[in-house]
PDB file of C-alpha atoms and ligand atoms in Angstrom:
ATOM      1  CA  MET A   1     -20.716  26.940  21.114  1.00  0.00           C
ATOM      2  CA  THR A   2     -19.603  23.366  20.655  1.00  0.00           C
ATOM      3  CA  ALA A   3     -15.860  22.679  20.429  1.00  0.00           C
ATOM      4  CA  ARG A   4     -14.470  22.353  16.938  1.00  0.00           C
ATOM      5  CA  ARG A   5     -13.789  18.855  15.709  1.00  0.00           C
ATOM      6  CA  GLY A   6     -10.315  17.900  14.537  1.00  0.00           C
ATOM      7  CA  LYS A   7      -9.567  17.586  10.837  1.00  0.00           C
ATOM      8  CA  LEU A   8      -8.444  14.607   8.795  1.00  0.00           C
ATOM      9  CA  ILE A   9      -5.531  15.618   6.553  1.00  0.00           C
ATOM     10  CA  VAL A  10      -3.965  13.081   4.212  1.00  0.00           C
ATOM     11  CA  PHE A  11      -0.753  13.080   2.185  1.00  0.00           C
ATOM     12  CA  GLU A  12      -0.502  11.026  -0.982  1.00  0.00           C
ATOM     13  CA  GLY A  13       1.959  10.629  -3.816  1.00  0.00           C
ATOM     14  CA  LEU A  14       4.472   8.353  -5.414  1.00  0.00           C
ATOM     15  CA  ASP A  15       7.269   6.723  -3.457  1.00  0.00           C
ATOM     16  CA  ARG A  16      10.021   9.394  -2.978  1.00  0.00           C
ATOM     17  CA  SER A  17       7.651  12.328  -3.509  1.00  0.00           C
ATOM     18  CA  GLY A  18       8.545  13.805  -0.107  1.00  0.00           C
ATOM     19  CA  LYS A  19       5.388  12.771   1.753  1.00  0.00           C
ATOM     20  CA  SER A  20       7.047  11.712   4.971  1.00  0.00           C
ATOM     21  CA  THR A  21       9.110  14.915   5.221  1.00  0.00           C
ATOM     22  CA  GLN A  22       6.123  17.124   4.533  1.00  0.00           C
ATOM     23  CA  CYS A  23       3.968  15.141   6.960  1.00  0.00           C
ATOM     24  CA  ASP A  24       6.529  15.618   9.735  1.00  0.00           C
ATOM     25  CA  ARG A  25       6.766  19.326   8.984  1.00  0.00           C
ATOM     26  CA  LEU A  26       3.028  19.910   8.917  1.00  0.00           C
ATOM     27  CA  VAL A  27       2.583  18.065  12.217  1.00  0.00           C
ATOM     28  CA  ALA A  28       5.326  20.196  13.819  1.00  0.00           C
ATOM     29  CA  HIS A  29       3.829  23.391  12.376  1.00  0.00           C
ATOM     30  CA  LEU A  30       0.309  22.674  13.670  1.00  0.00           C
ATOM     31  CA  ARG A  31       1.624  21.669  17.102  1.00  0.00           C
ATOM     32  CA  ASN A  32       3.661  24.886  17.261  1.00  0.00           C
ATOM     33  CA  ARG A  33       0.380  26.730  16.790  1.00  0.00           C
ATOM     34  CA  GLY A  34      -0.984  24.936  19.826  1.00  0.00           C
ATOM     35  CA  GLN A  35      -3.158  22.403  18.020  1.00  0.00           C
ATOM     36  CA  ARG A  36      -3.462  18.829  19.219  1.00  0.00           C
ATOM     37  CA  VAL A  37      -2.289  16.589  16.379  1.00  0.00           C
ATOM     38  CA  GLU A  38      -1.885  12.851  15.907  1.00  0.00           C
ATOM     39  CA  HIS A  39       0.460  11.581  13.185  1.00  0.00           C
ATOM     40  CA  LEU A  40      -0.385   8.271  11.545  1.00  0.00           C
ATOM     41  CA  ARG A  41       0.883   6.385   8.532  1.00  0.00           C
ATOM     42  CA  PHE A  42      -0.487   3.565   6.385  1.00  0.00           C
ATOM     43  CA  PRO A  43       0.404   0.824   6.076  1.00  0.00           C
ATOM     44  CA  ASP A  44       0.757   0.737   9.870  1.00  0.00           C
ATOM     45  CA  ARG A  45       3.363  -2.013   9.971  1.00  0.00           C
ATOM     46  CA  THR A  46       3.114  -2.533  13.742  1.00  0.00           C
ATOM     47  CA  THR A  47      -0.186  -4.462  13.909  1.00  0.00           C
ATOM     48  CA  PRO A  48      -0.459  -8.196  13.130  1.00  0.00           C
ATOM     49  CA  ILE A  49      -1.965  -7.358   9.722  1.00  0.00           C
ATOM     50  CA  GLY A  50       0.695  -4.675   9.234  1.00  0.00           C
ATOM     51  CA  LYS A  51       3.412  -7.239   9.864  1.00  0.00           C
ATOM     52  CA  MET A  52       1.989  -9.405   7.080  1.00  0.00           C
ATOM     53  CA  ILE A  53       1.988  -6.366   4.759  1.00  0.00           C
ATOM     54  CA  ASN A  54       5.563  -5.511   5.712  1.00  0.00           C
ATOM     55  CA  SER A  55       6.698  -9.037   4.951  1.00  0.00           C
ATOM     56  CA  TYR A  56       4.932  -8.915   1.579  1.00  0.00           C
ATOM     57  CA  LEU A  57       6.432  -5.526   0.629  1.00  0.00           C
ATOM     58  CA  SER A  58       9.945  -6.526   1.579  1.00  0.00           C
ATOM     59  CA  GLY A  59       9.697  -9.752  -0.431  1.00  0.00           C
ATOM     60  CA  GLY A  60       9.689 -12.036   2.604  1.00  0.00           C
ATOM     61  CA  SER A  61       6.323 -13.549   1.660  1.00  0.00           C
ATOM     62  CA  GLN A  62       3.879 -13.870  -1.243  1.00  0.00           C
ATOM     63  CA  GLN A  63       0.178 -13.025  -1.162  1.00  0.00           C
ATOM     64  CA  GLU A  64      -2.550 -13.484  -3.739  1.00  0.00           C
ATOM     65  CA  ASP A  65      -3.374 -10.018  -5.213  1.00  0.00           C
ATOM     66  CA  HIS A  66      -6.938  -9.793  -3.854  1.00  0.00           C
ATOM     67  CA  VAL A  67      -5.759 -10.987  -0.462  1.00  0.00           C
ATOM     68  CA  ILE A  68      -3.043  -8.356  -0.080  1.00  0.00           C
ATOM     69  CA  HIS A  69      -5.459  -5.700  -1.315  1.00  0.00           C
ATOM     70  CA  LEU A  70      -7.919  -6.589   1.413  1.00  0.00           C
ATOM     71  CA  LEU A  71      -5.180  -6.749   4.048  1.00  0.00           C
ATOM     72  CA  PHE A  72      -4.097  -3.166   3.201  1.00  0.00           C
ATOM     73  CA  SER A  73      -7.742  -2.111   3.521  1.00  0.00           C
ATOM     74  CA  ALA A  74      -8.194  -4.051   6.786  1.00  0.00           C
ATOM     75  CA  ASN A  75      -5.109  -2.286   8.125  1.00  0.00           C
ATOM     76  CA  ARG A  76      -6.953   1.040   7.669  1.00  0.00           C
ATOM     77  CA  TRP A  77     -10.189  -0.338   9.141  1.00  0.00           C
ATOM     78  CA  GLU A  78      -8.253  -1.444  12.221  1.00  0.00           C
ATOM     79  CA  LEU A  79      -7.736   2.277  13.021  1.00  0.00           C
ATOM     80  CA  ALA A  80     -10.972   3.722  11.595  1.00  0.00           C
ATOM     81  CA  SER A  81     -12.873   4.089  14.841  1.00  0.00           C
ATOM     82  CA  ALA A  82      -9.785   5.410  16.661  1.00  0.00           C
ATOM     83  CA  ILE A  83      -9.430   8.101  13.954  1.00  0.00           C
ATOM     84  CA  SER A  84     -13.101   9.112  14.322  1.00  0.00           C
ATOM     85  CA  THR A  85     -12.751   9.292  18.097  1.00  0.00           C
ATOM     86  CA  LEU A  86      -9.650  11.510  17.872  1.00  0.00           C
ATOM     87  CA  ILE A  87     -11.361  13.869  15.455  1.00  0.00           C
ATOM     88  CA  ASN A  88     -14.515  14.096  17.524  1.00  0.00           C
ATOM     89  CA  ASP A  89     -12.325  14.874  20.547  1.00  0.00           C
ATOM     90  CA  GLY A  90     -10.894  17.885  18.691  1.00  0.00           C
ATOM     91  CA  ILE A  91      -7.612  16.280  17.658  1.00  0.00           C
ATOM     92  CA  THR A  92      -6.433  16.730  14.074  1.00  0.00           C
ATOM     93  CA  VAL A  93      -5.106  13.575  12.392  1.00  0.00           C
ATOM     94  CA  VAL A  94      -2.390  13.844   9.744  1.00  0.00           C
ATOM     95  CA  VAL A  95      -1.913  10.645   7.717  1.00  0.00           C
ATOM     96  CA  ASP A  96       0.940   9.573   5.447  1.00  0.00           C
ATOM     97  CA  ARG A  97      -0.930   7.590   2.716  1.00  0.00           C
ATOM     98  CA  TYR A  98      -4.529   6.427   2.916  1.00  0.00           C
ATOM     99  CA  TYR A  99      -7.175   4.710   0.841  1.00  0.00           C
ATOM    100  CA  TYR A 100      -6.150   6.541  -2.340  1.00  0.00           C
ATOM    101  CA  SER A 101      -2.909   4.518  -2.333  1.00  0.00           C
ATOM    102  CA  GLY A 102      -5.106   1.530  -1.554  1.00  0.00           C
ATOM    103  CA  CYS A 103      -7.006   2.024  -4.825  1.00  0.00           C
ATOM    104  CA  VAL A 104      -4.200   2.934  -7.180  1.00  0.00           C
ATOM    105  CA  TYR A 105      -1.352   0.586  -6.181  1.00  0.00           C
ATOM    106  CA  SER A 106      -3.604  -2.463  -6.431  1.00  0.00           C
ATOM    107  CA  ALA A 107      -5.245  -1.319  -9.677  1.00  0.00           C
ATOM    108  CA  ALA A 108      -1.776  -0.594 -11.133  1.00  0.00           C
ATOM    109  CA  LYS A 109      -0.970  -4.303 -11.176  1.00  0.00           C
ATOM    110  CA  GLY A 110      -3.378  -4.837 -14.093  1.00  0.00           C
ATOM    111  CA  VAL A 111      -4.984  -7.935 -12.611  1.00  0.00           C
ATOM    112  CA  VAL A 112      -8.150  -8.820 -14.593  1.00  0.00           C
ATOM    113  CA  GLY A 113     -11.217  -7.572 -12.705  1.00  0.00           C
ATOM    114  CA  MET A 114      -9.257  -5.483 -10.217  1.00  0.00           C
ATOM    115  CA  ASP A 115      -9.934  -2.062 -11.659  1.00  0.00           C
ATOM    116  CA  LEU A 116     -10.079   1.185  -9.655  1.00  0.00           C
ATOM    117  CA  GLU A 117     -13.790   0.779  -8.932  1.00  0.00           C
ATOM    118  CA  TRP A 118     -13.346  -2.745  -7.603  1.00  0.00           C
ATOM    119  CA  CYS A 119     -10.348  -1.699  -5.513  1.00  0.00           C
ATOM    120  CA  ARG A 120     -12.246   1.250  -4.061  1.00  0.00           C
ATOM    121  CA  GLN A 121     -15.143  -0.777  -2.654  1.00  0.00           C
ATOM    122  CA  PRO A 122     -13.569  -2.036   0.633  1.00  0.00           C
ATOM    123  CA  GLU A 123     -12.633   1.570   1.448  1.00  0.00           C
ATOM    124  CA  VAL A 124     -16.225   2.845   1.369  1.00  0.00           C
ATOM    125  CA  GLY A 125     -17.244   3.883   4.883  1.00  0.00           C
ATOM    126  CA  LEU A 126     -13.807   4.859   6.159  1.00  0.00           C
ATOM    127  CA  PRO A 127     -13.437   8.330   7.684  1.00  0.00           C
ATOM    128  CA  ARG A 128     -13.311  10.766   4.753  1.00  0.00           C
ATOM    129  CA  PRO A 129     -10.461  13.283   4.674  1.00  0.00           C
ATOM    130  CA  ASP A 130     -11.124  17.011   4.832  1.00  0.00           C
ATOM    131  CA  VAL A 131      -8.297  17.331   2.341  1.00  0.00           C
ATOM    132  CA  CYS A 132      -5.893  15.041   0.525  1.00  0.00           C
ATOM    133  CA  LEU A 133      -2.627  16.743  -0.489  1.00  0.00           C
ATOM    134  CA  PHE A 134      -1.276  14.933  -3.509  1.00  0.00           C
ATOM    135  CA  LEU A 135       2.460  15.557  -3.895  1.00  0.00           C
ATOM    136  CA  ASP A 136       2.998  15.357  -7.617  1.00  0.00           C
ATOM    137  CA  LEU A 137       6.350  14.290  -9.013  1.00  0.00           C
ATOM    138  CA  SER A 138       7.160  12.418 -12.216  1.00  0.00           C
ATOM    139  CA  ALA A 139       8.599   8.935 -11.845  1.00  0.00           C
ATOM    140  CA  GLU A 140      11.854  10.233 -13.438  1.00  0.00           C
ATOM    141  CA  GLU A 141      12.127  13.019 -10.847  1.00  0.00           C
ATOM    142  CA  ALA A 142      11.335  10.582  -8.063  1.00  0.00           C
ATOM    143  CA  ALA A 143      13.990   8.185  -9.332  1.00  0.00           C
ATOM    144  CA  LYS A 144      16.565  11.018  -9.339  1.00  0.00           C
ATOM    145  CA  ARG A 145      16.017  11.478  -5.618  1.00  0.00           C
ATOM    146  CA  GLY A 146      18.446   8.758  -4.724  1.00  0.00           C
ATOM    147  CA  GLY A 147      16.619   6.118  -6.749  1.00  0.00           C
ATOM    148  CA  PHE A 148      13.720   3.975  -5.650  1.00  0.00           C
ATOM    149  CA  GLY A 149      14.089   1.663  -2.719  1.00  0.00           C
ATOM    150  CA  LEU A 150      14.057  -2.100  -2.853  1.00  0.00           C
ATOM    151  CA  GLU A 151      10.452  -2.728  -1.896  1.00  0.00           C
ATOM    152  CA  ARG A 152       8.034  -4.570  -4.106  1.00  0.00           C
ATOM    153  CA  TYR A 153       6.371  -1.600  -5.879  1.00  0.00           C
ATOM    154  CA  GLU A 154       9.431   0.637  -6.199  1.00  0.00           C
ATOM    155  CA  LYS A 155      10.042   0.097  -9.905  1.00  0.00           C
ATOM    156  CA  LYS A 156       9.709   2.634 -12.701  1.00  0.00           C
ATOM    157  CA  GLU A 157       6.934   0.904 -14.711  1.00  0.00           C
ATOM    158  CA  MET A 158       4.833   0.400 -11.607  1.00  0.00           C
ATOM    159  CA  GLN A 159       5.344   3.994 -10.496  1.00  0.00           C
ATOM    160  CA  ASP A 160       4.390   5.328 -13.956  1.00  0.00           C
ATOM    161  CA  ARG A 161       1.154   3.354 -13.838  1.00  0.00           C
ATOM    162  CA  VAL A 162       0.477   4.474 -10.250  1.00  0.00           C
ATOM    163  CA  ARG A 163       0.872   8.086 -11.320  1.00  0.00           C
ATOM    164  CA  GLU A 164      -1.615   7.636 -14.202  1.00  0.00           C
ATOM    165  CA  LEU A 165      -4.142   6.015 -11.913  1.00  0.00           C
ATOM    166  CA  PHE A 166      -3.763   8.747  -9.287  1.00  0.00           C
ATOM    167  CA  ALA A 167      -4.695  11.182 -12.104  1.00  0.00           C
ATOM    168  CA  GLU A 168      -7.736   9.045 -12.913  1.00  0.00           C
ATOM    169  CA  LEU A 169      -8.786   8.866  -9.281  1.00  0.00           C
ATOM    170  CA  ARG A 170      -8.579  12.658  -9.001  1.00  0.00           C
ATOM    171  CA  GLU A 171     -11.403  12.816 -11.618  1.00  0.00           C
ATOM    172  CA  HIS A 172     -13.601  10.374  -9.683  1.00  0.00           C
ATOM    173  CA  LYS A 173     -16.825  12.052  -8.553  1.00  0.00           C
ATOM    174  CA  ASP A 174     -16.206  11.272  -4.893  1.00  0.00           C
ATOM    175  CA  GLU A 175     -12.510  12.177  -4.766  1.00  0.00           C
ATOM    176  CA  ALA A 176     -12.415  15.222  -7.080  1.00  0.00           C
ATOM    177  CA  ASP A 177     -13.397  17.665  -4.296  1.00  0.00           C
ATOM    178  CA  ASP A 178     -10.997  16.259  -1.750  1.00  0.00           C
ATOM    179  CA  ILE A 179      -7.703  15.955  -3.648  1.00  0.00           C
ATOM    180  CA  VAL A 180      -5.465  18.969  -4.149  1.00  0.00           C
ATOM    181  CA  VAL A 181      -2.382  18.611  -6.353  1.00  0.00           C
ATOM    182  CA  VAL A 182       0.836  20.099  -5.040  1.00  0.00           C
ATOM    183  CA  ASP A 183       3.877  20.421  -7.314  1.00  0.00           C
ATOM    184  CA  ALA A 184       6.451  18.471  -5.337  1.00  0.00           C
ATOM    185  CA  GLY A 185       9.289  19.482  -7.648  1.00  0.00           C
ATOM    186  CA  CYS A 186       9.998  22.738  -5.729  1.00  0.00           C
ATOM    187  CA  SER A 187      12.243  22.985  -2.677  1.00  0.00           C
ATOM    188  CA  VAL A 188      11.128  21.415   0.615  1.00  0.00           C
ATOM    189  CA  GLY A 189      10.503  24.875   2.085  1.00  0.00           C
ATOM    190  CA  GLU A 190       8.429  26.038  -0.894  1.00  0.00           C
ATOM    191  CA  VAL A 191       6.302  22.906  -0.868  1.00  0.00           C
ATOM    192  CA  GLU A 192       5.808  23.339   2.883  1.00  0.00           C
ATOM    193  CA  GLU A 193       4.582  26.952   2.428  1.00  0.00           C
ATOM    194  CA  ILE A 194       2.077  25.885  -0.221  1.00  0.00           C
ATOM    195  CA  ILE A 195       0.819  23.123   2.069  1.00  0.00           C
ATOM    196  CA  HIS A 196       0.301  25.495   5.000  1.00  0.00           C
ATOM    197  CA  GLY A 197      -1.935  27.663   2.831  1.00  0.00           C
ATOM    198  CA  LEU A 198      -3.947  24.713   1.539  1.00  0.00           C
ATOM    199  CA  VAL A 199      -4.409  23.229   5.000  1.00  0.00           C
ATOM    200  CA  ASP A 200      -5.542  26.567   6.462  1.00  0.00           C
ATOM    201  CA  GLU A 201      -8.071  26.874   3.651  1.00  0.00           C
ATOM    202  CA  ALA A 202      -9.430  23.345   4.081  1.00  0.00           C
ATOM    203  CA  CYS A 203      -9.646  23.689   7.867  1.00  0.00           C
ATOM    204  CA  SER A 204     -11.493  26.999   7.811  1.00  0.00           C
ATOM    205  CA  LEU A 205     -13.875  25.625   5.190  1.00  0.00           C
ATOM    206  CA  ALA A 206     -14.647  22.673   7.442  1.00  0.00           C
ATOM    207  CA  ASP A 207     -15.118  24.974  10.441  1.00  0.00           C
ATOM    208  CA  ARG A 208     -17.424  27.355   8.552  1.00  0.00           C
ATOM    209  CA  SER A 209     -19.521  24.467   7.211  1.00  0.00           C
ATOM    210  CA  GLY A 210     -19.803  22.999  10.702  1.00  0.00           C
ATOM    211  CA  LEU A 211     -20.208  19.562   9.114  1.00  0.00           C
ATOM    212  CA  PRO A 212     -19.246  16.508  11.146  1.00  0.00           C
ATOM    213  CA  LEU A 213     -16.569  14.096   9.932  1.00  0.00           C
ATOM    214  CA  ARG A 214     -17.892  12.376   6.817  1.00  0.00           C
ATOM    215  CA  SER A 215     -17.401   8.842   5.523  1.00  0.00           C
ATOM    216  CA  VAL A 216     -15.990   7.737   2.173  1.00  0.00           C
ATOM    217  CA  ALA A 217     -19.107   7.340   0.011  1.00  0.00           C
TER     218      ALA A 217
HETATM  219  P1  DGP B   1       5.286   3.426   2.384  1.00  0.00           P
HETATM  220  O1  DGP B   1       5.445   2.773   3.718  1.00  0.00           O
HETATM  221  O2  DGP B   1       4.519   4.729   2.426  1.00  0.00           O
HETATM  222  O3  DGP B   1       6.562   3.497   1.592  1.00  0.00           O
HETATM  223  O4  DGP B   1       4.297   2.445   1.540  1.00  0.00           O
HETATM  224  C1  DGP B   1       4.699   1.161   1.260  1.00  0.00           C
HETATM  225  C2  DGP B   1       4.341   0.748  -0.152  1.00  0.00           C
HETATM  226  O5  DGP B   1       3.025   0.178  -0.162  1.00  0.00           O
HETATM  227  C3  DGP B   1       4.338   1.835  -1.200  1.00  0.00           C
HETATM  228  O6  DGP B   1       4.954   1.333  -2.367  1.00  0.00           O
HETATM  229  C4  DGP B   1       2.877   2.123  -1.443  1.00  0.00           C
HETATM  230  C5  DGP B   1       2.227   0.811  -1.157  1.00  0.00           C
HETATM  231  N1  DGP B   1       0.874   0.942  -0.591  1.00  0.00           N
HETATM  232  C6  DGP B   1       0.473   1.743   0.411  1.00  0.00           C
HETATM  233  N2  DGP B   1      -0.801   1.541   0.723  1.00  0.00           N
HETATM  234  C7  DGP B   1      -1.232   0.567  -0.143  1.00  0.00           C
HETATM  235  C8  DGP B   1      -2.488  -0.108  -0.285  1.00  0.00           C
HETATM  236  O7  DGP B   1      -3.490   0.161   0.382  1.00  0.00           O
HETATM  237  N3  DGP B   1      -2.535  -1.068  -1.258  1.00  0.00           N
HETATM  238  C9  DGP B   1      -1.457  -1.395  -2.022  1.00  0.00           C
HETATM  239  N4  DGP B   1      -1.598  -2.354  -2.931  1.00  0.00           N
HETATM  240  N5  DGP B   1      -0.266  -0.773  -1.873  1.00  0.00           N
HETATM  241  C10 DGP B   1      -0.174   0.174  -0.947  1.00  0.00           C
HETATM  242 NA1   NA B   2       7.850   3.175  -0.057  1.00  0.00          NA
HETATM  243 NA1   NA B   3       6.779   7.661   2.855  1.00  0.00          NA
END
């Protein structure tokens, strides 16, 4: 019997939806069970491209909308082969944000010609998640959690539009099977329990199917 591959598990949601907390908790939970797990987040602000993104988000620099879109995508491509290698070596990769954010945050700006389909194209070919856990919270609820931060996209109108576009993306033929909506309005512990169940289900499905890691189509 060949060793099981690792799984690619992604968290998505609005700013302040609790992604980072739930990511940390899932990683700890899986490690406690003896699994080998790598924890990543996008944007990865540590690479040269990531530093440009960080400067843009914090208002330190401007970028043309197509340019910043492609930089966010390039920041994922920088790690694409490393992610595949980890997974093929049996290591599960848990990611805080991925190409779904890439599609919706850029499309939310309403720039002519930059619709979801256009924004999705540079992401085609990236490692495809076994499951994407979408932490769902209204922009009002998110704002109540201590208010949005000061970064470029953390404004109510932008977040409302992002939420609508996430809903649209969930209907997309290639994402519909991968995205699971989790009500992020419950307590941290309740959300965590729901996530454990969903992750177990997605992982055993992947194991039973025996399919290798797929690519975003
Ligand atoms: P975070 O570090 O998770 O708070 O994300 C930083 C911000 O960048 C957040 O408002 C979401 C946004 N974002 C994340 N990925 C992308 C992307 O690929 N494209 C665009 N335009 N925005 C993104
Ligand atoms: Na943020
Ligand atoms: Na976060």
